[in-house]
Coordinates of C-alpha atoms in Angstrom, one line a residue:
X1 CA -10.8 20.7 -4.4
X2 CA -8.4 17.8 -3.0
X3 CA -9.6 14.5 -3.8
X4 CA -8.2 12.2 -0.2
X5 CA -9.0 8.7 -1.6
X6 CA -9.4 6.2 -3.7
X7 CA -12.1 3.7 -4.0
X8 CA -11.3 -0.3 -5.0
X9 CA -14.0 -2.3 -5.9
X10 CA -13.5 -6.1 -5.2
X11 CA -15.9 -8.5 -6.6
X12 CA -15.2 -12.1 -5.3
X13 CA -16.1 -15.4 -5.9
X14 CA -18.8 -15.4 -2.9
X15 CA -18.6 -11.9 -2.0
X16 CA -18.7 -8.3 -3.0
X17 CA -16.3 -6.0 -1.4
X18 CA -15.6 -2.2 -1.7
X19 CA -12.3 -0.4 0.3
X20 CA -11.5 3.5 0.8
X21 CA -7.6 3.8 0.5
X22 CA -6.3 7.0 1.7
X23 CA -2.9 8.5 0.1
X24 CA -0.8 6.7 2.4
X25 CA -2.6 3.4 1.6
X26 CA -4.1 2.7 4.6
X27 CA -7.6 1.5 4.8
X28 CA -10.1 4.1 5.9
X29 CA -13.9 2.1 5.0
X30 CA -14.7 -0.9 4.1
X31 CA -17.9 -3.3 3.2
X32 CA -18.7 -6.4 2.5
X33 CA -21.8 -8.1 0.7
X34 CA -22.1 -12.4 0.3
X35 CA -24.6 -13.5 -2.7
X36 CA -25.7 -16.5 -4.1
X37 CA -23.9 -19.5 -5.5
X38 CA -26.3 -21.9 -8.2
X39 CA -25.5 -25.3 -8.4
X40 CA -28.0 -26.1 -11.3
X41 CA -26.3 -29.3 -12.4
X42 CA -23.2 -31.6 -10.8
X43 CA -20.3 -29.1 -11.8
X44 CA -22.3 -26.4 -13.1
X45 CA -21.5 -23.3 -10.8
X46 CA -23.3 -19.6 -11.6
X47 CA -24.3 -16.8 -10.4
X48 CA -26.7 -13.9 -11.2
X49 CA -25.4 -11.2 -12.5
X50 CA -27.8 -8.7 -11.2
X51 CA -27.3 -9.8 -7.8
X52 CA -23.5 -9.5 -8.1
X53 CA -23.8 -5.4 -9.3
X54 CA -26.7 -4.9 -6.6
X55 CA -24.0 -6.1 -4.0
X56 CA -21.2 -4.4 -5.4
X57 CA -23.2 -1.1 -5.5
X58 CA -24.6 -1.7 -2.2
X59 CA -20.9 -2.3 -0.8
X60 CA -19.0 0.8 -2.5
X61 CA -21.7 3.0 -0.9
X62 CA -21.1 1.4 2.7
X63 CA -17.8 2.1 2.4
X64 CA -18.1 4.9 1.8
X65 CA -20.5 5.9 4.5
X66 CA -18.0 4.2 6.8
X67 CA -15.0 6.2 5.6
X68 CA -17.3 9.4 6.1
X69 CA -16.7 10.3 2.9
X70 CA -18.5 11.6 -0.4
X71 CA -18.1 11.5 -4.2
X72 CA -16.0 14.5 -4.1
X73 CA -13.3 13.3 -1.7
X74 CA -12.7 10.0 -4.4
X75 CA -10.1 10.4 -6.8
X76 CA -10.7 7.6 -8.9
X77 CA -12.4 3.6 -8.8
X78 CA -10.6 1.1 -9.3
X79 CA -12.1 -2.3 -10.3
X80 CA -10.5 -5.8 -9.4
X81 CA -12.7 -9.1 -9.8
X82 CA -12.8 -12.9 -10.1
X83 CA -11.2 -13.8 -13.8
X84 CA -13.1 -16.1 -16.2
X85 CA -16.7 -16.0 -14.8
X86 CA -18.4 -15.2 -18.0
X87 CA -21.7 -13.8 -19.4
X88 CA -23.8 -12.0 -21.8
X89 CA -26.6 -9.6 -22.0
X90 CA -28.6 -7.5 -24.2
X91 CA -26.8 -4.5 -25.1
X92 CA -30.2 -2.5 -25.6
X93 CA -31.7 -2.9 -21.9
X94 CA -28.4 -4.9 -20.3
X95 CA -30.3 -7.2 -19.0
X96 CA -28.4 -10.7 -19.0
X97 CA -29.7 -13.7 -21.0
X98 CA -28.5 -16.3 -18.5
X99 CA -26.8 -16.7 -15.6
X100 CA -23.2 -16.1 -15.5
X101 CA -21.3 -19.4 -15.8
X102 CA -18.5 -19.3 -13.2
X103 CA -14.6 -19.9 -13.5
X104 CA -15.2 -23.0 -11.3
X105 CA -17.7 -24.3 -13.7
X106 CA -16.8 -27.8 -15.5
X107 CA -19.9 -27.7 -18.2
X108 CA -17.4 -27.2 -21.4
X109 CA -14.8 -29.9 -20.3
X110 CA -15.9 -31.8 -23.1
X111 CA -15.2 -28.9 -25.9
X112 CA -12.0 -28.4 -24.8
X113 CA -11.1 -32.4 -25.0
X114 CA -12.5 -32.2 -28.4
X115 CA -10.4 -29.1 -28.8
X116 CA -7.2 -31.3 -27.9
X117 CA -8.3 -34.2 -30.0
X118 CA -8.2 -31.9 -32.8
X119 CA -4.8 -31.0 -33.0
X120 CA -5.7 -27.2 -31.5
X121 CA -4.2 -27.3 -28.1
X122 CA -0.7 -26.5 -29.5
X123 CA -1.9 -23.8 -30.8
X124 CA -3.5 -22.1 -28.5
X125 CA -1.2 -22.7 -26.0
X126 CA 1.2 -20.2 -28.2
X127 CA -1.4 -17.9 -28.9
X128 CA -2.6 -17.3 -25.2
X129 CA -0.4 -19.0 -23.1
X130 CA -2.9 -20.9 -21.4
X131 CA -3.9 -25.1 -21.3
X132 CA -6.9 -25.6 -22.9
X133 CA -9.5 -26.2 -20.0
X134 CA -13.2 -25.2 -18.9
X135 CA -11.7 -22.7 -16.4
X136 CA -11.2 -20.0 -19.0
X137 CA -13.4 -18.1 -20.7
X138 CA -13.6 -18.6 -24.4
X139 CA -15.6 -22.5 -24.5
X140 CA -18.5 -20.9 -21.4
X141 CA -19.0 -18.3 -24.1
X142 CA -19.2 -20.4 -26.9
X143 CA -21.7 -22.7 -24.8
X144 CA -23.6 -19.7 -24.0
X145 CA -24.3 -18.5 -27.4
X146 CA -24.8 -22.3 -28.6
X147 CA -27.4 -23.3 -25.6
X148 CA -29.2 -20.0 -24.8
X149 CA -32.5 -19.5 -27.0
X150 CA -31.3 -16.9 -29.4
X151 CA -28.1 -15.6 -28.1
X152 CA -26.3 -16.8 -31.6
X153 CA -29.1 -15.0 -33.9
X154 CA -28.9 -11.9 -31.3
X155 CA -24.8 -12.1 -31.0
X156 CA -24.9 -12.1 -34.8
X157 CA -26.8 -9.0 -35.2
X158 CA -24.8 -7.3 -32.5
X159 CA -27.3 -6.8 -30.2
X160 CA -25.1 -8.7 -27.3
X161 CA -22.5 -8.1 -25.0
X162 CA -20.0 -10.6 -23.6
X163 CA -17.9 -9.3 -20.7
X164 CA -16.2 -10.9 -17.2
X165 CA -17.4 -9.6 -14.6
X166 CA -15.0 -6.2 -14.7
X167 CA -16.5 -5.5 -18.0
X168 CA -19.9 -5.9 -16.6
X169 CA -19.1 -3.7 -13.7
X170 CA -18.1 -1.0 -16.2
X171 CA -21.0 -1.1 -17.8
X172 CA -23.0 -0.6 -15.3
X173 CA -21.7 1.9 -13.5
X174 CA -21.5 3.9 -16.8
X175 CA -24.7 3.4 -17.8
X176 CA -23.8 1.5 -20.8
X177 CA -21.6 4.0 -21.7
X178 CA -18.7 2.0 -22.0
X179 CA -17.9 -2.1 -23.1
X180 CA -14.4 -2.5 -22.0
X181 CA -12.0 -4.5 -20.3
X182 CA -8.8 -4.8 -19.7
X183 CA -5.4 -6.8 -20.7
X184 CA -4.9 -8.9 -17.3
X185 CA -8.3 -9.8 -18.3
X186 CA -8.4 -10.2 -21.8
X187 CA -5.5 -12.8 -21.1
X188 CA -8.1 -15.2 -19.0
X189 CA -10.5 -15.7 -22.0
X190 CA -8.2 -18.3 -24.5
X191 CA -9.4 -15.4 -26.8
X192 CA -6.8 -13.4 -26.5
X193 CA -2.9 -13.1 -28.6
X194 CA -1.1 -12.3 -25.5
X195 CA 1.9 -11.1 -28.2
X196 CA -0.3 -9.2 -30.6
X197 CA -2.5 -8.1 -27.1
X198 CA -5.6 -8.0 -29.1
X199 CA -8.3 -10.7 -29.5
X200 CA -7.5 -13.7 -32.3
X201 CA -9.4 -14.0 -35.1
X202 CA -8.4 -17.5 -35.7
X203 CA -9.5 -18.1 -32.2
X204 CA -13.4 -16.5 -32.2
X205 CA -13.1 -18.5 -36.0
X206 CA -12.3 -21.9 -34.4
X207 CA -14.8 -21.3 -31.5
X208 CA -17.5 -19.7 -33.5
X209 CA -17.6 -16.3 -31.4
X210 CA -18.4 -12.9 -33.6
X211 CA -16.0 -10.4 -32.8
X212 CA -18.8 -7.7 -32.6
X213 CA -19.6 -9.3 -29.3
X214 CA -16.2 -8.7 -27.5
X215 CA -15.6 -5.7 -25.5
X216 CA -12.7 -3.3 -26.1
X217 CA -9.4 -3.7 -24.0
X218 CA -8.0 -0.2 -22.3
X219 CA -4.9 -0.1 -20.3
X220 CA -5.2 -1.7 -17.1
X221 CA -4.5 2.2 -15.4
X222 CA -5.9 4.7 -17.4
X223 CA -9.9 6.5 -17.2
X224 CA -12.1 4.7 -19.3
X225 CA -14.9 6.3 -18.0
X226 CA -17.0 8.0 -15.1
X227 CA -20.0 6.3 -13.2
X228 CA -23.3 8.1 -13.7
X229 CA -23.9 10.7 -10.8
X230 CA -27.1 9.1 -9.5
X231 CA -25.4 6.0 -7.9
X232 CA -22.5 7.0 -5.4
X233 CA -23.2 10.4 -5.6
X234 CA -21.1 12.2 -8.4
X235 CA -19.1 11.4 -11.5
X236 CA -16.1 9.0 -10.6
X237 CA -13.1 8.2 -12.9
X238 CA -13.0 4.4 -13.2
X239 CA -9.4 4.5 -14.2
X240 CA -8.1 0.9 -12.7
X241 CA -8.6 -3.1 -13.8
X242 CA -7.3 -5.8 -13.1
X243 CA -8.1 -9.4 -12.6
X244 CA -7.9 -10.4 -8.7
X245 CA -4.8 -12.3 -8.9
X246 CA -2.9 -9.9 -11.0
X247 CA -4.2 -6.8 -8.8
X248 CA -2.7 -8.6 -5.6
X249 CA 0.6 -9.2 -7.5
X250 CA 0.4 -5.0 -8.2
X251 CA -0.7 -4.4 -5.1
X252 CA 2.6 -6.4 -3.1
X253 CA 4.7 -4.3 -5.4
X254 CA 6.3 -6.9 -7.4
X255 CA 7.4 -4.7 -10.0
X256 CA 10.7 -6.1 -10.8
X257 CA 11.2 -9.8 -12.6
X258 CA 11.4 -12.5 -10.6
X259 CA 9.9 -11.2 -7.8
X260 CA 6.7 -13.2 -7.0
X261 CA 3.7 -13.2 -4.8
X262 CA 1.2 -16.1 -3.8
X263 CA -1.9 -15.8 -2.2
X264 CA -3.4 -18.5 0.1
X265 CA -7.2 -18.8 -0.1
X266 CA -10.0 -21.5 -0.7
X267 CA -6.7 -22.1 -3.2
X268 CA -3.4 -20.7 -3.8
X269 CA -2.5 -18.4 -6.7
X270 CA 1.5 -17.7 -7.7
X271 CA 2.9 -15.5 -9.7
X272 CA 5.8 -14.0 -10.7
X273 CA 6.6 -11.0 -12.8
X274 CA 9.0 -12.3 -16.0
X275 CA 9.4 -8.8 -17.5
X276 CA 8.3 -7.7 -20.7
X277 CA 7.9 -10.7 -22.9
X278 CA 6.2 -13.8 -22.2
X279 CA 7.2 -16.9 -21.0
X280 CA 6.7 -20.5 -22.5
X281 CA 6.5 -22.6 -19.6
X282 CA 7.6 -25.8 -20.3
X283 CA 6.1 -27.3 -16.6
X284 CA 2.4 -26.5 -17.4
X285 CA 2.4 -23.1 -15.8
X286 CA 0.0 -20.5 -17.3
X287 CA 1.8 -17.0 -19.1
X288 CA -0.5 -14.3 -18.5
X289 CA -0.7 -10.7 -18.6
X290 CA 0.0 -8.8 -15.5
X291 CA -1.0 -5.4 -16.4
X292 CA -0.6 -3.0 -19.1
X293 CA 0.9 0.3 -18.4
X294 CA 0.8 3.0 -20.9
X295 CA 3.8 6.3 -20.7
X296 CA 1.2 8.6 -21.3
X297 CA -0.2 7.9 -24.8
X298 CA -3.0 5.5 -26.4
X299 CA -0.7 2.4 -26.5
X300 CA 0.6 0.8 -23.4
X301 CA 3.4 -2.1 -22.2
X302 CA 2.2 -5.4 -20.8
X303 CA 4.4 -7.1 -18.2
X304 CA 3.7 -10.6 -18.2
X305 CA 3.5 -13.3 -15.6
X306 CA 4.0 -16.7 -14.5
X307 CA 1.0 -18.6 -13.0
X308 CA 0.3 -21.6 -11.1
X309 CA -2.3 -22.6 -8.9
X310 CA -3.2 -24.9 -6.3
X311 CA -6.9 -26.4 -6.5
X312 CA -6.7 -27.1 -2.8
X313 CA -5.7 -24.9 0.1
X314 CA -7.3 -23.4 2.7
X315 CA -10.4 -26.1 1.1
X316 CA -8.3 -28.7 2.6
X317 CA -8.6 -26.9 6.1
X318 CA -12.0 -26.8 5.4
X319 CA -12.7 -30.4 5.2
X320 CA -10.3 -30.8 7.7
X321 CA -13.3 -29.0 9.6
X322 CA -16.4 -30.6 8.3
X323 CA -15.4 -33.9 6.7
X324 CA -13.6 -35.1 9.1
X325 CA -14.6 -32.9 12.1
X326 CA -11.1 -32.9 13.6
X327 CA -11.4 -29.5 14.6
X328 CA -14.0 -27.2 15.2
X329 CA -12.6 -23.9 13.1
X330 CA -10.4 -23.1 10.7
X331 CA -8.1 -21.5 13.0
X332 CA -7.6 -24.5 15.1
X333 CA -5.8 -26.4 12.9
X334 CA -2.5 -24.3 14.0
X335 CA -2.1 -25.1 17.7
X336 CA -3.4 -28.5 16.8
X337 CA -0.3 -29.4 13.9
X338 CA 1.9 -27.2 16.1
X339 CA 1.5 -30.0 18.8
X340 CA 3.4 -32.6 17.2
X341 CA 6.8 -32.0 16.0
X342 CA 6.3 -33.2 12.2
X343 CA 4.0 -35.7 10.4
X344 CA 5.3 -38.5 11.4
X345 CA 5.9 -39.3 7.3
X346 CA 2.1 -38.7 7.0
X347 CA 1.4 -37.0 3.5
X348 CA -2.2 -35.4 2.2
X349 CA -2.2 -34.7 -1.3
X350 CA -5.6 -32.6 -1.6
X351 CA -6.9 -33.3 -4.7
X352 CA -10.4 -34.2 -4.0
X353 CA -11.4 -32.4 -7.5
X354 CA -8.2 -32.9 -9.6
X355 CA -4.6 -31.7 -9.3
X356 CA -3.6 -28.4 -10.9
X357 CA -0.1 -27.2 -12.1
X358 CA 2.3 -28.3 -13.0
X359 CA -0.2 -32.2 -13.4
X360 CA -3.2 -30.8 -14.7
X361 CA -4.8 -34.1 -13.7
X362 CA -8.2 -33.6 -13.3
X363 CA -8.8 -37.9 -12.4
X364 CA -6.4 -37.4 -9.2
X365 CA -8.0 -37.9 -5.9
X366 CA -7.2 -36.8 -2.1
X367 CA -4.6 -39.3 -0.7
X368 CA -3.9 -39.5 2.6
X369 CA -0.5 -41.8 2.7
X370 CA 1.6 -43.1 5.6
X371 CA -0.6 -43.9 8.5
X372 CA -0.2 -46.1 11.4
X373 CA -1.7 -47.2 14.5
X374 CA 0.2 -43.9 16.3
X375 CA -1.0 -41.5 13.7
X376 CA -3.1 -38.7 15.4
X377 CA -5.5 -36.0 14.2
X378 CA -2.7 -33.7 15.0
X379 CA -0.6 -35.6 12.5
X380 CA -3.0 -35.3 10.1
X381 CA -3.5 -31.6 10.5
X382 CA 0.2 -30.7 10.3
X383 CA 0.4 -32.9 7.0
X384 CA -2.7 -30.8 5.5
X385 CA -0.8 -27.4 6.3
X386 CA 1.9 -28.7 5.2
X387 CA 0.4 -30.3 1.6
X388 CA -0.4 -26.6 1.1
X389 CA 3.3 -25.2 1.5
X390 CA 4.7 -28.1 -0.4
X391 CA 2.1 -27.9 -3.7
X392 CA 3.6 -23.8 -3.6
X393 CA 7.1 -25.0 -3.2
X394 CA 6.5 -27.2 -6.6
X395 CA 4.8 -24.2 -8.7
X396 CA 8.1 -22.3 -7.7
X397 CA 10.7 -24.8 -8.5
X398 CA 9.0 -24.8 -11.9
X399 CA 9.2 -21.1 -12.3
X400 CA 12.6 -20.8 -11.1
X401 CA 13.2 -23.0 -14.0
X402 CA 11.0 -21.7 -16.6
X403 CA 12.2 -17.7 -16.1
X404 CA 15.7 -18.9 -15.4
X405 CA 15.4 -16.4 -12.4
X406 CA 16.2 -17.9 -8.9
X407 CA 13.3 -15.9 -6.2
X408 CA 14.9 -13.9 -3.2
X409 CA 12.1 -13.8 -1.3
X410 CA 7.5 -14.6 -1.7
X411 CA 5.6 -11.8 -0.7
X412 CA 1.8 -13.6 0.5
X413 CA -1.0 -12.6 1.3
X414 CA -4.7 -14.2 1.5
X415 CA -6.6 -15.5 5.2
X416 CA -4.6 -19.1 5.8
X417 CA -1.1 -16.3 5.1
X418 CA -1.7 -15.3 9.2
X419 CA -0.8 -18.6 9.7
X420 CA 2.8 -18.2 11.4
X421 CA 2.9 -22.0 11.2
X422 CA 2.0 -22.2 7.1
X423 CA 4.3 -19.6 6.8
X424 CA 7.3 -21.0 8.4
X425 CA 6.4 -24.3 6.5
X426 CA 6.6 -22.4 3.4
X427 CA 9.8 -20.8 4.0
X428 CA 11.4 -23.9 4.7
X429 CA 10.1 -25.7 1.9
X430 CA 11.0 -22.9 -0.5
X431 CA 14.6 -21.8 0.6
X432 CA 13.5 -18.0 0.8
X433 CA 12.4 -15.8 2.9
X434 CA 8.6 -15.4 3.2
X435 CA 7.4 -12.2 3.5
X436 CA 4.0 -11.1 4.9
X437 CA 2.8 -7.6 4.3
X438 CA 1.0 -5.2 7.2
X439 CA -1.7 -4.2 4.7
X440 CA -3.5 -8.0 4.1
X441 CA -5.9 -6.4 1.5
X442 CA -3.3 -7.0 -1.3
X443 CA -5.9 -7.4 -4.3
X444 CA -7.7 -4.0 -3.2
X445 CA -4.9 -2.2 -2.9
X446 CA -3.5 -3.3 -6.5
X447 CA -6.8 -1.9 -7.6
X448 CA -6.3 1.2 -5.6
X449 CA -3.2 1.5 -7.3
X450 CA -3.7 1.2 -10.9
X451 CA -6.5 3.8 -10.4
X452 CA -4.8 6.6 -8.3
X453 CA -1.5 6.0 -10.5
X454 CA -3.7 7.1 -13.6
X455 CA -4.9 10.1 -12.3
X456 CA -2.4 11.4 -10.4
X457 CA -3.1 10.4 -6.7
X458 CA 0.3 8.9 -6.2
X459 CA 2.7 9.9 -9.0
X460 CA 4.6 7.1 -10.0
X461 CA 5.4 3.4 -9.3
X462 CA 8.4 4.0 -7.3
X463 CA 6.0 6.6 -4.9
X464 CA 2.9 3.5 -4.8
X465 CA 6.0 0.9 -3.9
X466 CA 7.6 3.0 -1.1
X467 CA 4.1 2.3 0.7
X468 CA 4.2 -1.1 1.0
X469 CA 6.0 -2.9 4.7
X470 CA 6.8 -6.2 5.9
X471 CA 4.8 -7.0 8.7
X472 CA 6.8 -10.2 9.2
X473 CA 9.3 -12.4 7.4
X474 CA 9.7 -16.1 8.1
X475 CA 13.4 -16.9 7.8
X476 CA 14.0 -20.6 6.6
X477 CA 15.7 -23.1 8.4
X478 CA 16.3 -26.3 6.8
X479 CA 19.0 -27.2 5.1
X480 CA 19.6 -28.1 1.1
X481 CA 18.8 -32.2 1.4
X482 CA 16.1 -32.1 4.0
X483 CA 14.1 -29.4 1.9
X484 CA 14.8 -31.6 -0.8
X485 CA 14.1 -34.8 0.2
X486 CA 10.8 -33.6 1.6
X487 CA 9.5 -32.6 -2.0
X488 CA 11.2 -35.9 -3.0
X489 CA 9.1 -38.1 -0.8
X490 CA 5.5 -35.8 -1.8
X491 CA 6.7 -36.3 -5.8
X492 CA 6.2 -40.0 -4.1
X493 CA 2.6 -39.0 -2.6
X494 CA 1.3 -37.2 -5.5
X495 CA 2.7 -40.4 -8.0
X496 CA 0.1 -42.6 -6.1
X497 CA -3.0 -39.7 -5.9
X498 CA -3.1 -39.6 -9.7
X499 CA -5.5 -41.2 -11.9
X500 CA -7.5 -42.6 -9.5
X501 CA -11.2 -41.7 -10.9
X502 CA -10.0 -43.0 -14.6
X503 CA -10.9 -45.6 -16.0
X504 CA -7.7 -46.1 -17.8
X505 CA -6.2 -49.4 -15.9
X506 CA -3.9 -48.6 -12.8
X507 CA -0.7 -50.9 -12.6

């Protein structure tokens, strides 16, 4: 029998998602679930676990009712999810002790300012190549095991399980079968040797974390299991994972170093492929794993990245929308910037919760800078679009300069990416071309990918590759000194956004 597709599942931030890819990569079903988001506490953000694997389930069997398709006629899952949204649950009955604490979740701030007042952050900077902050997911696991009633005695014992939400995917659809995860993954905890690609003792030693607790890490494409019969109707391969903003980077095809993808959302996420070894960034970028490939045996190659991202993006649209109530949707901010020629010098920096890389700056606050008595709402508009193309331009520069590779082109992808206006922005700002694909569900199909590429559904890299086409490429149009006096005068902007909610004095 033929197998036609392959299913990706895409668990979100604040929604479940499931896609059926056919051979030629075109998307032939498709659903779609929202679910909860807990606020328990000022900067606490969770979710329930249960919730998320009822949706996901719900979602993959929608899709495929709506690609008219059964068990049979998939090939092989492939899982891609939201990276460093942690939990933990009883291996015996998987039920989870607590609600997962989620990647946006600020609760473990203060360990990991103890953890630079120690003298650590040096050090783990080399080991993972990540800052130490509450967005990854080694300090929410050591909360978890220090503040839920008997998750230390229980992890101990080995009687828990910690996973992201990939791992807990995996386990459920295998029944408990399988505790695994993969290296894109493993590579968001600050547990992880991103050289050695195995977890660090010295790490789970300094964070208190029994090693019995961790799942194992499989190739990012490769089976590591089937899903029990019972829930989409036959035994699956699950033989693709990756973390959503590595799975997008596979899925644009950006095989080759140097060649880089960003994706505009809520935020924006870069990256760029830097080959086979790891990069130190010295700009405050992250080094992360990209995926690891094996050629056919037990071991496999990872191909490491280059990440930045921008707190703010299409957020900044968002209040835009219902801070300010400029405009009544999203998708009227275009023809509204698009009415004035420029900003008029205007400049938003969006850092209503902190700046990101390369500033890290979590006391920076939202700045809007250079108005006058003629500045309009269309003014402001066109300086929030373009505060979102000029925080991507930065994160580039840096790479540029920490790979020592100078970018041809940025594949994008992500909702605020089918705005021609953002776009053009960005390829002015950058100097490059910016390239937007016709298939838009760029973290699905990287999931797709990794999956059919392990079992044989397309045969190799160069075959998965050859699918992928430009919808459109924005051609820049600026010259050398106005692209760079425009970053020069937001340097300027961002100076004065910084530190504002410190109590350090301000000169």
């Amino acid at each position: 029998m033929t197998t036609e597709f392959v299913l990706a599942l895409d668990q979100g931030t604040t929604s479940s998602r499931a896609i059926v890819f056919d051979r030629a990569g075109t998307v032939r079903g498709l659903g779609q679930r929202e679910f909860r988001q807990h606020y328990p506490r000022p900067g606490w953000v969770e979710h329930d676990a249960t919730e998320i694997w009822h949706s996901q389930l719900d979602v993959a069997r929608e899709a495929l009712r709506n690609a008219g398709a059964s068990a049979a006629d998939i090939a092989a899952i492939g899982i891609t999810n939201q990276r460093e949204t942690t939990l933990i649950w009883e291996r015996a009955t998987g039920r989870p002790l607590a609600r997962a604490i989620v990647w946006q979740d600020r609760r473990t701030a203060p360990l990991c300012e103890q953890l630079q007042a120690d003298g650590h952050g040096e050090f783990l900077q080399e080991r993972t190549g990540l800052v130490v902050d509450a967005y990854f997911s080694g300090t929410k696991l050591a909360w978890l095991l220090d503040h839920v009633p008997k998750a230390r005695q229980m992890a101990e014992r080995g009687e828990l399980a910690f996973g992201t939400i990939d791992t807990w995917l995996i386990w459920q659809l295998t029944g408990g079968a399988v505790h695994s995860t993969d290296p894109s993954n493993a590579s968001r905890t600050m547990l992880y040797d991103i050289r050695r690609q195995d977890w660090s003792d010295e790490i789970l030693e300094l964070l208190n974390i029994p090693r019995g607790i961790l799942p194992t890490i499989a190739p990012s494409s490769g089976e590591v299991g089937r899903s029990l019969p019972e829930l989409l109707g036959g035994a699956i391969p699950i033989a693709g994972v990756a973390g959503d903003q590595q799975a997008a980077t596979f899925g644009q095809a950006c095989f080759k170093p140097g060649m880089a993808k960003n994706t505009y959302g809520t935020g924006c996420f870069m990256l760029m492929n830097v080959g086979g070894e790891p990069v130190r960034s010295a700009n405050n970028l992250l080094s992360t794993v990209g995926w690891g490939l094996t050629d056919g045996g037990a071991d496999w190659r990872s191909t490491y990245m280059l990440e930045g991202g921008v707190f703010q993006a299409g957020a900044a649209v968002q209040w835009l929308r219902d801070g300010l109530g400029i405009i009544q949707h999203s998708e009227d901010v275009e023809p509204l910037a698009a009415s004035v020629a420029d900003t008029d010098d205007v400049f938003m920096v969006p850092a209503f919760a902190g700046l990101g890389a390369p500033y890290w700056d979590p006391y920076a606050r939202g700045t809007l800078i250079g108005l006058t008595r003629g500045t309009t709402r269309a003014h402001i508009a066109r300086a929030t679009l373009e505060s979102i193309a000029l925080q991507s331009a930065e994160l580039l520069t840096c790479m540029n300069a920490d790979s020592g590779i100078a970018l041809s082109e940025l594949r994008v992808d992500g909702g605020a990416s089918r705005n021609d206006l953002l776009m053009q922005m960005q390829a002015d700002l950058l100097g490059v071309p910016v390239v937007r694909p016709r298939v838009a569900e760029s973290t699905a199909r990287g999931a797709a990918g990794l999956a059919g590429l392990a079992v044989g559904f397309w045969k190799s890299l160069d075959e998965f590759a050859g699918q992928w086409e430009a919808e459109r490429t924005f051609e820049p149009s600026w010259p050398a000194e106005l692209r760079e006096a425009r970053m020069a005068r937001w340097r300027q902007a961002v100076a004065l956004s910084k530190g504002w909610a410190s109590d350090a004095p301000r000169g």
